Structures are given as structure tokens and as C-alpha cells.
Amino acid sequence: MGRYLPNLYGLLFLLVVMLILVSCGNNTSTPTEVLPTELPASTQTPTATATPFPPSPTPIPLAAMVNGETITVAEFQSELARYKTAQRETGSVLDVGYEKIVLDDMINQILLSQGAHQAGLTVDNALIDERWNQLVDESGGEKKVMGWLAENGYTVDSFRQALARSIAVALMRDQIAEAVPVTVEQVHARQILLYNLEQAEDVLAQLESGNDFATLAATFDPVISGDLGWFPRGYLAYPQLEEAVFDLQPLEYSAIVETPLGFHILQLIERDPDRVLDPDAGLTLHTNAINEWLDDRRNQSDIVISLQGLNFEQ
């Protein structure tokens, strides 16, 4: 560092000379104001500058909230697009109010997955990995799976989340279905279905006159003679039909029962208080049990819908 000292001393010498020259030149002028070598203490104090608050994060638009669990508009729109694609691929016409159908299904999925969690039906990463690997194997490789994800609006993370939820939903559905008894009271019945009230009243008058129910039924339904087979409560589409037939004794017939299908007269053939459900009836009762569980769950849940006023893409 010593080799820089001569230059430093030279600069100092030139500075002193310049100051002397300036001072001599100003002797005839008004004395110059002597500037303080230090600023007043008040001037040295730094002025506080207002720091703006960082901007608040933009809230993510929500379609709905279910017991604190959110469905974003983006998630809803993705699911809506998948639903519309599926309808097109199957040649189905979009139902009126299909947006509500999709959102209701998404809410039901959350309610079922929340129920699974509360019931201790856990879905861990190992199970998700197992299902993912199974999907890759059955689809012909990871490349095909990744292509399918892209076509259907999924990332790997969002698909794994959807997969975890679907597994939880299946576990909860199975638990609800398992609570349905294997054997229940069932009846075997037949009906005469007519399409105007006047004709139905005429047939009822013939029955009251002693005509055989099975013979009359065969005239209106030559294929199966109106035989409805065995069924439990909750199986028929119209509860009023079940109410009428379950109140009968064997070989008794009902009054006229009106439904959107027409005018029915029913006859109880036989009854079994503890009959095994056939697969079709079992599936119907399982579905009924799940729907009843969901109805009850909705009544107990805090569900907020935020989609009013949105302009859905048709």
C-alpha cells in the first residue's frame, strides 16, 4: 500500500493551493457565509418514511364450501368440462341444469370423503401409490396415463388428490351399503296398468263382480300378465304402489292407484317376512341407503354455494 502515498500527498498539496487562491480572489467581495462543518442534530435525524403494506393476496374464486372444505371455480369448471366430454362421447344430451348436477355430485363426494375420515377409513400415500401403479400397468404405461391426464385437465398432483378422494368415497359407500340387511320382508305382486280412469274403474268393477285378477291382467299384458316379481319396500319407483300392496293380504287387490305412468290396480300374490335380496333389489336398497345418508349429512352440514351469477360456458 506504501507506493500510493506520494500521489496522496501531491493531491493534498494541490488542494491547499486552490483554497488559498480562492480566498485571495474574494477579499474585495462580501464575506462569504461560513458553512458549518456539521449539520444540526435535528437535521441529521433520518426522516421516517411510510412503508406501504404488501398487497393482499387475491382470493381464489370459490364455487362452494362444504364444512370448511373448498371447491374452487377452476376445479368446478374442470369437472364440468369432463362431464360434458363424457356426455358427448356417449351420445347423451346434456340434462337441463347440468351445472347443478355436477356441483351436487362434487359436494356429495366431499361429504362422503369427510364421512370416511370421521369413520377412521384412512387413505394413505401407500394406497394411492398402489392404485396409481395399477392404473399405469392397466393403461399400457405412464406415458399413456400422462396423456390422458392432460386431455382431461388433470395434473399429477390434482389427479392424485382426486384419486385419494375417490378411494375414500368408495370406502364410505361400502360401509353404508354393508349396513343394509341381506334379508328383508318382501312381497310378490302383479298389477293391471291402465291409461285412463274410466277404463280403470270398469276393470275394478269387473274384479268386484268376481272376475279373476290373473285372467284380466293377462288380457292387458299378454307377456308377463302384470307380474312384478318379488320386491322389498323402497324398490319401486313410486312409493304409493308399495304402500298399497304391502297393506294387502295374499290374493287381495287394491283400489285404483294413480301415478305418472297411469292407473294401477295391484294384487298381492304372496309375502315373505325374511327373504334374501336379489342383486337388483340389493343394489337399489344400497343406493337408497347412500342417498338417505347424504340427505341426512347435508342437513347437518355447513354448505355455502357461491356460483350465483356466474356465466357458465355452454
PDB file of C-alpha atoms in Angstrom:
ATOM      1  CA  MET A   1       0.000   0.000   0.000  1.00  0.00           C
ATOM      2  CA  GLY A   2       3.060   2.400   0.542  1.00  0.00           C
ATOM      3  CA  ARG A   3       3.502   3.015  -3.179  1.00  0.00           C
ATOM      4  CA  TYR A   4       0.271   5.077  -3.279  1.00  0.00           C
ATOM      5  CA  LEU A   5       1.394   7.646  -0.585  1.00  0.00           C
ATOM      6  CA  PRO A   6       3.272  10.100  -2.906  1.00  0.00           C
ATOM      7  CA  ASN A   7       0.171  10.596  -5.035  1.00  0.00           C
ATOM      8  CA  LEU A   8      -1.974  11.204  -1.972  1.00  0.00           C
ATOM      9  CA  TYR A   9       0.409  13.874  -0.628  1.00  0.00           C
ATOM     10  CA  GLY A  10       0.503  15.553  -4.025  1.00  0.00           C
ATOM     11  CA  LEU A  11      -3.273  15.813  -4.152  1.00  0.00           C
ATOM     12  CA  LEU A  12      -3.369  17.339  -0.678  1.00  0.00           C
ATOM     13  CA  PHE A  13      -0.789  19.956  -1.706  1.00  0.00           C
ATOM     14  CA  LEU A  14      -2.819  20.977  -4.788  1.00  0.00           C
ATOM     15  CA  LEU A  15      -5.984  21.235  -2.702  1.00  0.00           C
ATOM     16  CA  VAL A  16      -4.312  23.641  -0.217  1.00  0.00           C
ATOM     17  CA  VAL A  17      -3.052  25.850  -3.077  1.00  0.00           C
ATOM     18  CA  MET A  18      -6.505  26.069  -4.664  1.00  0.00           C
ATOM     19  CA  LEU A  19      -8.091  27.103  -1.390  1.00  0.00           C
ATOM     20  CA  ILE A  20      -5.516  29.896  -0.921  1.00  0.00           C
ATOM     21  CA  LEU A  21      -6.155  31.211  -4.437  1.00  0.00           C
ATOM     22  CA  VAL A  22      -9.897  31.244  -3.977  1.00  0.00           C
ATOM     23  CA  SER A  23      -9.553  33.038  -0.666  1.00  0.00           C
ATOM     24  CA  CYS A  24      -7.348  35.740  -2.166  1.00  0.00           C
ATOM     25  CA  GLY A  25      -9.707  36.377  -5.034  1.00  0.00           C
ATOM     26  CA  ASN A  26     -12.670  37.001  -2.730  1.00  0.00           C
ATOM     27  CA  ASN A  27     -11.026  39.630  -0.423  1.00  0.00           C
ATOM     28  CA  THR A  28     -12.889  42.564  -2.091  1.00  0.00           C
ATOM     29  CA  SER A  29     -16.306  40.829  -2.085  1.00  0.00           C
ATOM     30  CA  THR A  30     -18.901  40.393   0.583  1.00  0.00           C
ATOM     31  CA  PRO A  31     -17.651  37.995   3.171  1.00  0.00           C
ATOM     32  CA  THR A  32     -18.849  34.565   2.343  1.00  0.00           C
ATOM     33  CA  GLU A  33     -21.065  32.682   4.722  1.00  0.00           C
ATOM     34  CA  VAL A  34     -19.119  30.202   6.715  1.00  0.00           C
ATOM     35  CA  LEU A  35     -20.742  26.793   6.248  1.00  0.00           C
ATOM     36  CA  PRO A  36     -20.891  24.680   9.356  1.00  0.00           C
ATOM     37  CA  THR A  37     -18.719  21.671   9.303  1.00  0.00           C
ATOM     38  CA  GLU A  38     -21.518  19.654  10.932  1.00  0.00           C
ATOM     39  CA  LEU A  39     -25.249  19.676  10.301  1.00  0.00           C
ATOM     40  CA  PRO A  40     -27.559  20.415  13.261  1.00  0.00           C
ATOM     41  CA  ALA A  41     -28.542  17.366  15.199  1.00  0.00           C
ATOM     42  CA  SER A  42     -32.193  17.807  14.168  1.00  0.00           C
ATOM     43  CA  THR A  43     -31.186  17.720  10.512  1.00  0.00           C
ATOM     44  CA  GLN A  44     -29.159  14.571  10.944  1.00  0.00           C
ATOM     45  CA  THR A  45     -32.104  12.612  12.296  1.00  0.00           C
ATOM     46  CA  PRO A  46     -33.402  10.460   9.432  1.00  0.00           C
ATOM     47  CA  THR A  47     -36.964  11.166   8.415  1.00  0.00           C
ATOM     48  CA  ALA A  48     -39.316   8.209   8.841  1.00  0.00           C
ATOM     49  CA  THR A  49     -40.681   7.072   5.502  1.00  0.00           C
ATOM     50  CA  ALA A  50     -44.045   5.312   5.302  1.00  0.00           C
ATOM     51  CA  THR A  51     -43.584   1.746   4.112  1.00  0.00           C
ATOM     52  CA  PRO A  52     -46.578   0.508   2.081  1.00  0.00           C
ATOM     53  CA  PHE A  53     -48.198  -2.735   3.242  1.00  0.00           C
ATOM     54  CA  PRO A  54     -47.655  -5.662   0.889  1.00  0.00           C
ATOM     55  CA  PRO A  55     -50.689  -6.199  -1.337  1.00  0.00           C
ATOM     56  CA  SER A  56     -53.236  -8.704  -0.043  1.00  0.00           C
ATOM     57  CA  PRO A  57     -53.286 -11.958  -1.989  1.00  0.00           C
ATOM     58  CA  THR A  58     -56.130 -12.138  -4.488  1.00  0.00           C
ATOM     59  CA  PRO A  59     -58.771 -14.522  -3.102  1.00  0.00           C
ATOM     60  CA  ILE A  60     -59.251 -17.703  -5.109  1.00  0.00           C
ATOM     61  CA  PRO A  61     -62.786 -17.744  -6.599  1.00  0.00           C
ATOM     62  CA  LEU A  62     -64.868 -20.452  -4.936  1.00  0.00           C
ATOM     63  CA  ALA A  63     -67.748 -22.458  -6.322  1.00  0.00           C
ATOM     64  CA  ALA A  64     -68.751 -23.856  -2.942  1.00  0.00           C
ATOM     65  CA  MET A  65     -67.550 -24.584   0.575  1.00  0.00           C
ATOM     66  CA  VAL A  66     -68.508 -27.772   2.410  1.00  0.00           C
ATOM     67  CA  ASN A  67     -67.821 -27.763   6.145  1.00  0.00           C
ATOM     68  CA  GLY A  68     -64.816 -25.527   5.501  1.00  0.00           C
ATOM     69  CA  GLU A  69     -63.507 -27.598   2.584  1.00  0.00           C
ATOM     70  CA  THR A  70     -63.463 -25.620  -0.642  1.00  0.00           C
ATOM     71  CA  ILE A  71     -64.385 -26.318  -4.244  1.00  0.00           C
ATOM     72  CA  THR A  72     -62.736 -23.683  -6.416  1.00  0.00           C
ATOM     73  CA  VAL A  73     -64.318 -22.334  -9.570  1.00  0.00           C
ATOM     74  CA  ALA A  74     -61.352 -23.756 -11.501  1.00  0.00           C
ATOM     75  CA  GLU A  75     -61.986 -27.238 -10.055  1.00  0.00           C
ATOM     76  CA  PHE A  76     -65.685 -26.948 -10.851  1.00  0.00           C
ATOM     77  CA  GLN A  77     -65.051 -25.798 -14.416  1.00  0.00           C
ATOM     78  CA  SER A  78     -62.617 -28.692 -14.960  1.00  0.00           C
ATOM     79  CA  GLU A  79     -65.163 -31.193 -13.670  1.00  0.00           C
ATOM     80  CA  LEU A  80     -67.874 -29.571 -15.786  1.00  0.00           C
ATOM     81  CA  ALA A  81     -65.705 -29.927 -18.885  1.00  0.00           C
ATOM     82  CA  ARG A  82     -65.078 -33.625 -18.106  1.00  0.00           C
ATOM     83  CA  TYR A  83     -68.816 -34.181 -17.630  1.00  0.00           C
ATOM     84  CA  LYS A  84     -69.637 -32.531 -20.966  1.00  0.00           C
ATOM     85  CA  THR A  85     -66.932 -34.565 -22.714  1.00  0.00           C
ATOM     86  CA  ALA A  86     -68.315 -37.796 -21.242  1.00  0.00           C
ATOM     87  CA  GLN A  87     -71.834 -36.875 -22.374  1.00  0.00           C
ATOM     88  CA  ARG A  88     -70.630 -36.199 -25.916  1.00  0.00           C
ATOM     89  CA  GLU A  89     -68.659 -39.451 -26.061  1.00  0.00           C
ATOM     90  CA  THR A  90     -71.698 -41.484 -25.012  1.00  0.00           C
ATOM     91  CA  GLY A  91     -74.022 -39.602 -27.357  1.00  0.00           C
ATOM     92  CA  SER A  92     -76.101 -38.312 -24.446  1.00  0.00           C
ATOM     93  CA  VAL A  93     -77.872 -34.971 -24.474  1.00  0.00           C
ATOM     94  CA  LEU A  94     -76.860 -32.585 -21.689  1.00  0.00           C
ATOM     95  CA  ASP A  95     -79.510 -32.518 -18.974  1.00  0.00           C
ATOM     96  CA  VAL A  96     -81.181 -29.239 -18.119  1.00  0.00           C
ATOM     97  CA  GLY A  97     -79.326 -27.773 -15.168  1.00  0.00           C
ATOM     98  CA  TYR A  98     -76.284 -29.966 -15.709  1.00  0.00           C
ATOM     99  CA  GLU A  99     -74.135 -27.403 -13.856  1.00  0.00           C
ATOM    100  CA  LYS A 100     -76.128 -28.145 -10.695  1.00  0.00           C
ATOM    101  CA  ILE A 101     -75.832 -31.887 -11.316  1.00  0.00           C
ATOM    102  CA  VAL A 102     -72.030 -31.594 -11.460  1.00  0.00           C
ATOM    103  CA  LEU A 103     -71.758 -29.331  -8.404  1.00  0.00           C
ATOM    104  CA  ASP A 104     -74.130 -31.522  -6.366  1.00  0.00           C
ATOM    105  CA  ASP A 105     -72.029 -34.558  -7.209  1.00  0.00           C
ATOM    106  CA  MET A 106     -68.838 -32.753  -6.158  1.00  0.00           C
ATOM    107  CA  ILE A 107     -70.467 -31.779  -2.857  1.00  0.00           C
ATOM    108  CA  ASN A 108     -71.602 -35.373  -2.316  1.00  0.00           C
ATOM    109  CA  GLN A 109     -68.054 -36.605  -2.941  1.00  0.00           C
ATOM    110  CA  ILE A 110     -66.712 -34.251  -0.274  1.00  0.00           C
ATOM    111  CA  LEU A 111     -69.413 -35.253   2.220  1.00  0.00           C
ATOM    112  CA  LEU A 112     -68.622 -38.938   1.685  1.00  0.00           C
ATOM    113  CA  SER A 113     -64.859 -38.410   1.952  1.00  0.00           C
ATOM    114  CA  GLN A 114     -65.343 -36.367   5.132  1.00  0.00           C
ATOM    115  CA  GLY A 115     -67.539 -39.154   6.491  1.00  0.00           C
ATOM    116  CA  ALA A 116     -64.820 -41.681   5.676  1.00  0.00           C
ATOM    117  CA  HIS A 117     -62.251 -39.627   7.566  1.00  0.00           C
ATOM    118  CA  GLN A 118     -64.548 -39.334  10.596  1.00  0.00           C
ATOM    119  CA  ALA A 119     -65.194 -43.077  10.458  1.00  0.00           C
ATOM    120  CA  GLY A 120     -61.449 -43.776  10.502  1.00  0.00           C
ATOM    121  CA  LEU A 121     -61.370 -45.024   6.916  1.00  0.00           C
ATOM    122  CA  THR A 122     -57.989 -43.540   6.055  1.00  0.00           C
ATOM    123  CA  VAL A 123     -56.333 -43.344   2.641  1.00  0.00           C
ATOM    124  CA  ASP A 124     -52.550 -43.205   2.926  1.00  0.00           C
ATOM    125  CA  ASN A 125     -49.916 -42.489   0.286  1.00  0.00           C
ATOM    126  CA  ALA A 126     -49.041 -46.162   0.006  1.00  0.00           C
ATOM    127  CA  LEU A 127     -52.577 -46.979  -1.120  1.00  0.00           C
ATOM    128  CA  ILE A 128     -52.591 -44.087  -3.599  1.00  0.00           C
ATOM    129  CA  ASP A 129     -49.240 -45.255  -4.984  1.00  0.00           C
ATOM    130  CA  GLU A 130     -50.628 -48.772  -5.343  1.00  0.00           C
ATOM    131  CA  ARG A 131     -53.673 -47.536  -7.267  1.00  0.00           C
ATOM    132  CA  TRP A 132     -51.503 -45.266  -9.423  1.00  0.00           C
ATOM    133  CA  ASN A 133     -49.176 -48.112 -10.341  1.00  0.00           C
ATOM    134  CA  GLN A 134     -52.162 -50.319 -11.088  1.00  0.00           C
ATOM    135  CA  LEU A 135     -53.577 -47.634 -13.359  1.00  0.00           C
ATOM    136  CA  VAL A 136     -50.251 -47.278 -15.188  1.00  0.00           C
ATOM    137  CA  ASP A 137     -49.995 -51.048 -15.692  1.00  0.00           C
ATOM    138  CA  GLU A 138     -53.569 -51.419 -16.941  1.00  0.00           C
ATOM    139  CA  SER A 139     -53.309 -48.384 -19.233  1.00  0.00           C
ATOM    140  CA  GLY A 140     -50.169 -49.551 -21.028  1.00  0.00           C
ATOM    141  CA  GLY A 141     -47.575 -47.297 -19.433  1.00  0.00           C
ATOM    142  CA  GLU A 142     -47.045 -43.984 -17.706  1.00  0.00           C
ATOM    143  CA  LYS A 143     -46.857 -42.067 -20.994  1.00  0.00           C
ATOM    144  CA  LYS A 144     -50.430 -43.001 -21.858  1.00  0.00           C
ATOM    145  CA  VAL A 145     -51.611 -42.086 -18.370  1.00  0.00           C
ATOM    146  CA  MET A 146     -49.915 -38.697 -18.599  1.00  0.00           C
ATOM    147  CA  GLY A 147     -51.563 -38.095 -21.969  1.00  0.00           C
ATOM    148  CA  TRP A 148     -54.963 -38.956 -20.529  1.00  0.00           C
ATOM    149  CA  LEU A 149     -54.379 -36.598 -17.594  1.00  0.00           C
ATOM    150  CA  ALA A 150     -53.530 -33.742 -19.948  1.00  0.00           C
ATOM    151  CA  GLU A 151     -56.576 -34.399 -22.135  1.00  0.00           C
ATOM    152  CA  ASN A 152     -58.858 -34.383 -19.096  1.00  0.00           C
ATOM    153  CA  GLY A 153     -57.485 -31.305 -17.360  1.00  0.00           C
ATOM    154  CA  TYR A 154     -55.513 -33.020 -14.591  1.00  0.00           C
ATOM    155  CA  THR A 155     -52.024 -32.516 -13.265  1.00  0.00           C
ATOM    156  CA  VAL A 156     -50.378 -35.432 -11.486  1.00  0.00           C
ATOM    157  CA  ASP A 157     -50.972 -33.752  -8.114  1.00  0.00           C
ATOM    158  CA  SER A 158     -54.610 -32.890  -8.801  1.00  0.00           C
ATOM    159  CA  PHE A 159     -55.261 -36.401 -10.088  1.00  0.00           C
ATOM    160  CA  ARG A 160     -53.681 -37.994  -7.014  1.00  0.00           C
ATOM    161  CA  GLN A 161     -55.883 -35.787  -4.851  1.00  0.00           C
ATOM    162  CA  ALA A 162     -58.941 -36.838  -6.849  1.00  0.00           C
ATOM    163  CA  LEU A 163     -57.824 -40.464  -6.602  1.00  0.00           C
ATOM    164  CA  ALA A 164     -57.465 -40.212  -2.814  1.00  0.00           C
ATOM    165  CA  ARG A 165     -60.928 -38.718  -2.544  1.00  0.00           C
ATOM    166  CA  SER A 166     -62.491 -41.345  -4.816  1.00  0.00           C
ATOM    167  CA  ILE A 167     -60.968 -44.134  -2.717  1.00  0.00           C
ATOM    168  CA  ALA A 168     -62.340 -42.547   0.460  1.00  0.00           C
ATOM    169  CA  VAL A 169     -65.752 -42.169  -1.178  1.00  0.00           C
ATOM    170  CA  ALA A 170     -65.777 -45.848  -2.210  1.00  0.00           C
ATOM    171  CA  LEU A 171     -64.833 -46.936   1.310  1.00  0.00           C
ATOM    172  CA  MET A 172     -67.632 -44.852   2.804  1.00  0.00           C
ATOM    173  CA  ARG A 173     -70.177 -46.088   0.253  1.00  0.00           C
ATOM    174  CA  ASP A 174     -69.220 -49.680   1.059  1.00  0.00           C
ATOM    175  CA  GLN A 175     -69.645 -49.066   4.782  1.00  0.00           C
ATOM    176  CA  ILE A 176     -73.111 -47.588   4.255  1.00  0.00           C
ATOM    177  CA  ALA A 177     -74.126 -50.433   1.928  1.00  0.00           C
ATOM    178  CA  GLU A 178     -72.890 -53.077   4.381  1.00  0.00           C
ATOM    179  CA  ALA A 179     -75.412 -51.788   6.917  1.00  0.00           C
ATOM    180  CA  VAL A 180     -78.291 -52.810   4.621  1.00  0.00           C
ATOM    181  CA  PRO A 181     -79.668 -56.215   5.695  1.00  0.00           C
ATOM    182  CA  VAL A 182     -79.201 -59.169   3.356  1.00  0.00           C
ATOM    183  CA  THR A 183     -82.709 -60.453   4.058  1.00  0.00           C
ATOM    184  CA  VAL A 184     -85.832 -58.272   4.415  1.00  0.00           C
ATOM    185  CA  GLU A 185     -89.600 -58.510   4.154  1.00  0.00           C
ATOM    186  CA  GLN A 186     -90.671 -58.827   0.510  1.00  0.00           C
ATOM    187  CA  VAL A 187     -93.872 -59.293  -1.456  1.00  0.00           C
ATOM    188  CA  HIS A 188     -94.703 -60.954  -4.751  1.00  0.00           C
ATOM    189  CA  ALA A 189     -97.342 -58.957  -6.637  1.00  0.00           C
ATOM    190  CA  ARG A 190     -98.975 -58.373 -10.005  1.00  0.00           C
ATOM    191  CA  GLN A 191    -100.756 -55.374 -11.463  1.00  0.00           C
ATOM    192  CA  ILE A 192    -103.197 -54.233 -14.101  1.00  0.00           C
ATOM    193  CA  LEU A 193    -101.982 -50.934 -15.583  1.00  0.00           C
ATOM    194  CA  LEU A 194    -104.479 -48.763 -17.448  1.00  0.00           C
ATOM    195  CA  TYR A 195    -104.137 -45.381 -19.080  1.00  0.00           C
ATOM    196  CA  ASN A 196    -107.437 -43.688 -18.309  1.00  0.00           C
ATOM    197  CA  LEU A 197    -109.526 -43.543 -15.190  1.00  0.00           C
ATOM    198  CA  GLU A 198    -112.758 -44.644 -16.838  1.00  0.00           C
ATOM    199  CA  GLN A 199    -111.210 -47.905 -18.035  1.00  0.00           C
ATOM    200  CA  ALA A 200    -109.607 -48.490 -14.644  1.00  0.00           C
ATOM    201  CA  GLU A 201    -112.963 -48.059 -12.922  1.00  0.00           C
ATOM    202  CA  ASP A 202    -114.515 -50.548 -15.360  1.00  0.00           C
ATOM    203  CA  VAL A 203    -111.802 -53.167 -14.600  1.00  0.00           C
ATOM    204  CA  LEU A 204    -112.227 -52.608 -10.869  1.00  0.00           C
ATOM    205  CA  ALA A 205    -115.962 -53.178 -11.250  1.00  0.00           C
ATOM    206  CA  GLN A 206    -115.238 -56.488 -13.062  1.00  0.00           C
ATOM    207  CA  LEU A 207    -112.991 -57.605 -10.205  1.00  0.00           C
ATOM    208  CA  GLU A 208    -115.649 -56.712  -7.669  1.00  0.00           C
ATOM    209  CA  SER A 209    -118.083 -58.805  -9.720  1.00  0.00           C
ATOM    210  CA  GLY A 210    -115.872 -61.861  -9.221  1.00  0.00           C
ATOM    211  CA  ASN A 211    -113.656 -61.888 -12.338  1.00  0.00           C
ATOM    212  CA  ASP A 212    -110.241 -63.495 -11.881  1.00  0.00           C
ATOM    213  CA  PHE A 213    -107.424 -60.965 -11.408  1.00  0.00           C
ATOM    214  CA  ALA A 214    -104.762 -63.017 -13.233  1.00  0.00           C
ATOM    215  CA  THR A 215    -107.042 -63.557 -16.248  1.00  0.00           C
ATOM    216  CA  LEU A 216    -107.834 -59.853 -16.516  1.00  0.00           C
ATOM    217  CA  ALA A 217    -104.162 -58.956 -16.062  1.00  0.00           C
ATOM    218  CA  ALA A 218    -103.224 -61.274 -18.940  1.00  0.00           C
ATOM    219  CA  THR A 219    -105.628 -59.510 -21.285  1.00  0.00           C
ATOM    220  CA  PHE A 220    -103.829 -56.203 -20.703  1.00  0.00           C
ATOM    221  CA  ASP A 221    -100.303 -57.662 -20.504  1.00  0.00           C
ATOM    222  CA  PRO A 222    -100.040 -60.895 -22.538  1.00  0.00           C
ATOM    223  CA  VAL A 223     -96.265 -61.176 -21.958  1.00  0.00           C
ATOM    224  CA  ILE A 224     -95.924 -61.369 -18.180  1.00  0.00           C
ATOM    225  CA  SER A 225     -99.551 -60.943 -17.041  1.00  0.00           C
ATOM    226  CA  GLY A 226     -98.596 -57.915 -14.958  1.00  0.00           C
ATOM    227  CA  ASP A 227     -96.231 -59.916 -12.727  1.00  0.00           C
ATOM    228  CA  LEU A 228     -93.994 -57.539 -10.743  1.00  0.00           C
ATOM    229  CA  GLY A 229     -91.949 -60.320  -9.121  1.00  0.00           C
ATOM    230  CA  TRP A 230     -90.582 -60.130  -5.571  1.00  0.00           C
ATOM    231  CA  PHE A 231     -89.548 -56.762  -4.154  1.00  0.00           C
ATOM    232  CA  PRO A 232     -88.900 -55.081  -0.785  1.00  0.00           C
ATOM    233  CA  ARG A 233     -90.013 -51.684   0.431  1.00  0.00           C
ATOM    234  CA  GLY A 234     -88.063 -48.952  -1.295  1.00  0.00           C
ATOM    235  CA  TYR A 235     -87.664 -50.837  -4.554  1.00  0.00           C
ATOM    236  CA  LEU A 236     -90.480 -49.479  -6.732  1.00  0.00           C
ATOM    237  CA  ALA A 237     -90.165 -46.041  -8.308  1.00  0.00           C
ATOM    238  CA  TYR A 238     -93.446 -44.848  -6.790  1.00  0.00           C
ATOM    239  CA  PRO A 239     -93.852 -45.337  -3.022  1.00  0.00           C
ATOM    240  CA  GLN A 240     -97.666 -45.188  -3.249  1.00  0.00           C
ATOM    241  CA  LEU A 241     -97.638 -48.505  -5.103  1.00  0.00           C
ATOM    242  CA  GLU A 242     -95.645 -50.159  -2.322  1.00  0.00           C
ATOM    243  CA  GLU A 243     -97.882 -48.664   0.330  1.00  0.00           C
ATOM    244  CA  ALA A 244    -100.911 -50.125  -1.396  1.00  0.00           C
ATOM    245  CA  VAL A 245     -99.537 -53.628  -1.966  1.00  0.00           C
ATOM    246  CA  PHE A 246     -97.845 -54.048   1.430  1.00  0.00           C
ATOM    247  CA  ASP A 247    -101.203 -53.344   3.090  1.00  0.00           C
ATOM    248  CA  LEU A 248    -102.842 -56.274   1.305  1.00  0.00           C
ATOM    249  CA  GLN A 249    -103.271 -59.865   2.342  1.00  0.00           C
ATOM    250  CA  PRO A 250    -102.490 -62.665  -0.177  1.00  0.00           C
ATOM    251  CA  LEU A 251    -104.875 -62.628  -3.193  1.00  0.00           C
ATOM    252  CA  GLU A 252    -106.430 -59.306  -2.136  1.00  0.00           C
ATOM    253  CA  TYR A 253    -106.368 -56.447  -4.646  1.00  0.00           C
ATOM    254  CA  SER A 254    -106.079 -52.712  -4.141  1.00  0.00           C
ATOM    255  CA  ALA A 255    -108.162 -49.709  -5.069  1.00  0.00           C
ATOM    256  CA  ILE A 256    -107.061 -47.670  -8.078  1.00  0.00           C
ATOM    257  CA  VAL A 257    -103.644 -46.067  -7.512  1.00  0.00           C
ATOM    258  CA  GLU A 258    -102.633 -43.189  -9.773  1.00  0.00           C
ATOM    259  CA  THR A 259     -99.006 -42.491 -10.750  1.00  0.00           C
ATOM    260  CA  PRO A 260     -97.414 -40.626 -13.679  1.00  0.00           C
ATOM    261  CA  LEU A 261     -97.441 -43.965 -15.524  1.00  0.00           C
ATOM    262  CA  GLY A 262    -101.213 -44.342 -15.354  1.00  0.00           C
ATOM    263  CA  PHE A 263    -103.819 -46.072 -13.165  1.00  0.00           C
ATOM    264  CA  HIS A 264    -102.789 -49.236 -11.310  1.00  0.00           C
ATOM    265  CA  ILE A 265    -104.746 -51.996  -9.619  1.00  0.00           C
ATOM    266  CA  LEU A 266    -102.451 -54.327  -7.648  1.00  0.00           C
ATOM    267  CA  GLN A 267    -102.840 -57.823  -6.237  1.00  0.00           C
ATOM    268  CA  LEU A 268    -100.663 -59.399  -3.554  1.00  0.00           C
ATOM    269  CA  ILE A 269     -99.742 -62.952  -4.550  1.00  0.00           C
ATOM    270  CA  GLU A 270     -97.574 -63.921  -1.570  1.00  0.00           C
ATOM    271  CA  ARG A 271     -95.440 -62.427   1.196  1.00  0.00           C
ATOM    272  CA  ASP A 272     -92.117 -63.481   2.792  1.00  0.00           C
ATOM    273  CA  PRO A 273     -91.071 -61.740   6.032  1.00  0.00           C
ATOM    274  CA  ASP A 274     -87.379 -62.618   5.634  1.00  0.00           C
ATOM    275  CA  ARG A 275     -86.412 -63.146   2.012  1.00  0.00           C
ATOM    276  CA  VAL A 276     -82.883 -62.791   0.603  1.00  0.00           C
ATOM    277  CA  LEU A 277     -82.491 -59.742  -1.651  1.00  0.00           C
ATOM    278  CA  ASP A 278     -81.711 -60.475  -5.282  1.00  0.00           C
ATOM    279  CA  PRO A 279     -78.805 -58.444  -6.779  1.00  0.00           C
ATOM    280  CA  ASP A 280     -81.027 -55.861  -8.433  1.00  0.00           C
ATOM    281  CA  ALA A 281     -83.089 -55.198  -5.323  1.00  0.00           C
ATOM    282  CA  GLY A 282     -79.926 -55.181  -3.218  1.00  0.00           C
ATOM    283  CA  LEU A 283     -78.355 -52.538  -5.455  1.00  0.00           C
ATOM    284  CA  THR A 284     -81.493 -50.400  -5.233  1.00  0.00           C
ATOM    285  CA  LEU A 285     -81.570 -50.567  -1.435  1.00  0.00           C
ATOM    286  CA  HIS A 286     -77.838 -49.806  -1.239  1.00  0.00           C
ATOM    287  CA  THR A 287     -78.366 -46.745  -3.446  1.00  0.00           C
ATOM    288  CA  ASN A 288     -81.331 -45.671  -1.314  1.00  0.00           C
ATOM    289  CA  ALA A 289     -79.245 -46.022   1.856  1.00  0.00           C
ATOM    290  CA  ILE A 290     -76.436 -43.889   0.428  1.00  0.00           C
ATOM    291  CA  ASN A 291     -78.899 -41.217  -0.726  1.00  0.00           C
ATOM    292  CA  GLU A 292     -80.560 -41.175   2.692  1.00  0.00           C
ATOM    293  CA  TRP A 293     -77.133 -40.845   4.340  1.00  0.00           C
ATOM    294  CA  LEU A 294     -76.288 -37.931   2.058  1.00  0.00           C
ATOM    295  CA  ASP A 295     -79.627 -36.206   2.712  1.00  0.00           C
ATOM    296  CA  ASP A 296     -79.052 -36.510   6.450  1.00  0.00           C
ATOM    297  CA  ARG A 297     -75.459 -35.325   6.101  1.00  0.00           C
ATOM    298  CA  ARG A 298     -76.461 -32.287   4.066  1.00  0.00           C
ATOM    299  CA  ASN A 299     -78.964 -31.281   6.739  1.00  0.00           C
ATOM    300  CA  GLN A 300     -76.171 -31.383   9.342  1.00  0.00           C
ATOM    301  CA  SER A 301     -73.516 -29.644   7.218  1.00  0.00           C
ATOM    302  CA  ASP A 302     -72.500 -26.069   6.539  1.00  0.00           C
ATOM    303  CA  ILE A 303     -72.683 -25.798   2.749  1.00  0.00           C
ATOM    304  CA  VAL A 304     -72.210 -22.454   1.012  1.00  0.00           C
ATOM    305  CA  ILE A 305     -72.799 -22.171  -2.760  1.00  0.00           C
ATOM    306  CA  SER A 306     -71.011 -19.245  -4.427  1.00  0.00           C
ATOM    307  CA  LEU A 307     -71.925 -19.771  -8.090  1.00  0.00           C
ATOM    308  CA  GLN A 308     -74.906 -17.422  -8.380  1.00  0.00           C
ATOM    309  CA  GLY A 309     -74.475 -15.000 -11.231  1.00  0.00           C
ATOM    310  CA  LEU A 310     -71.603 -16.784 -12.931  1.00  0.00           C
ATOM    311  CA  ASN A 311     -71.805 -17.016 -16.705  1.00  0.00           C
ATOM    312  CA  PHE A 312     -71.267 -20.686 -17.491  1.00  0.00           C
ATOM    313  CA  GLU A 313     -69.801 -21.601 -20.839  1.00  0.00           C
ATOM    314  CA  GLN A 314     -72.295 -23.707 -22.722  1.00  0.00           C
TER     315      GLN A 314
END
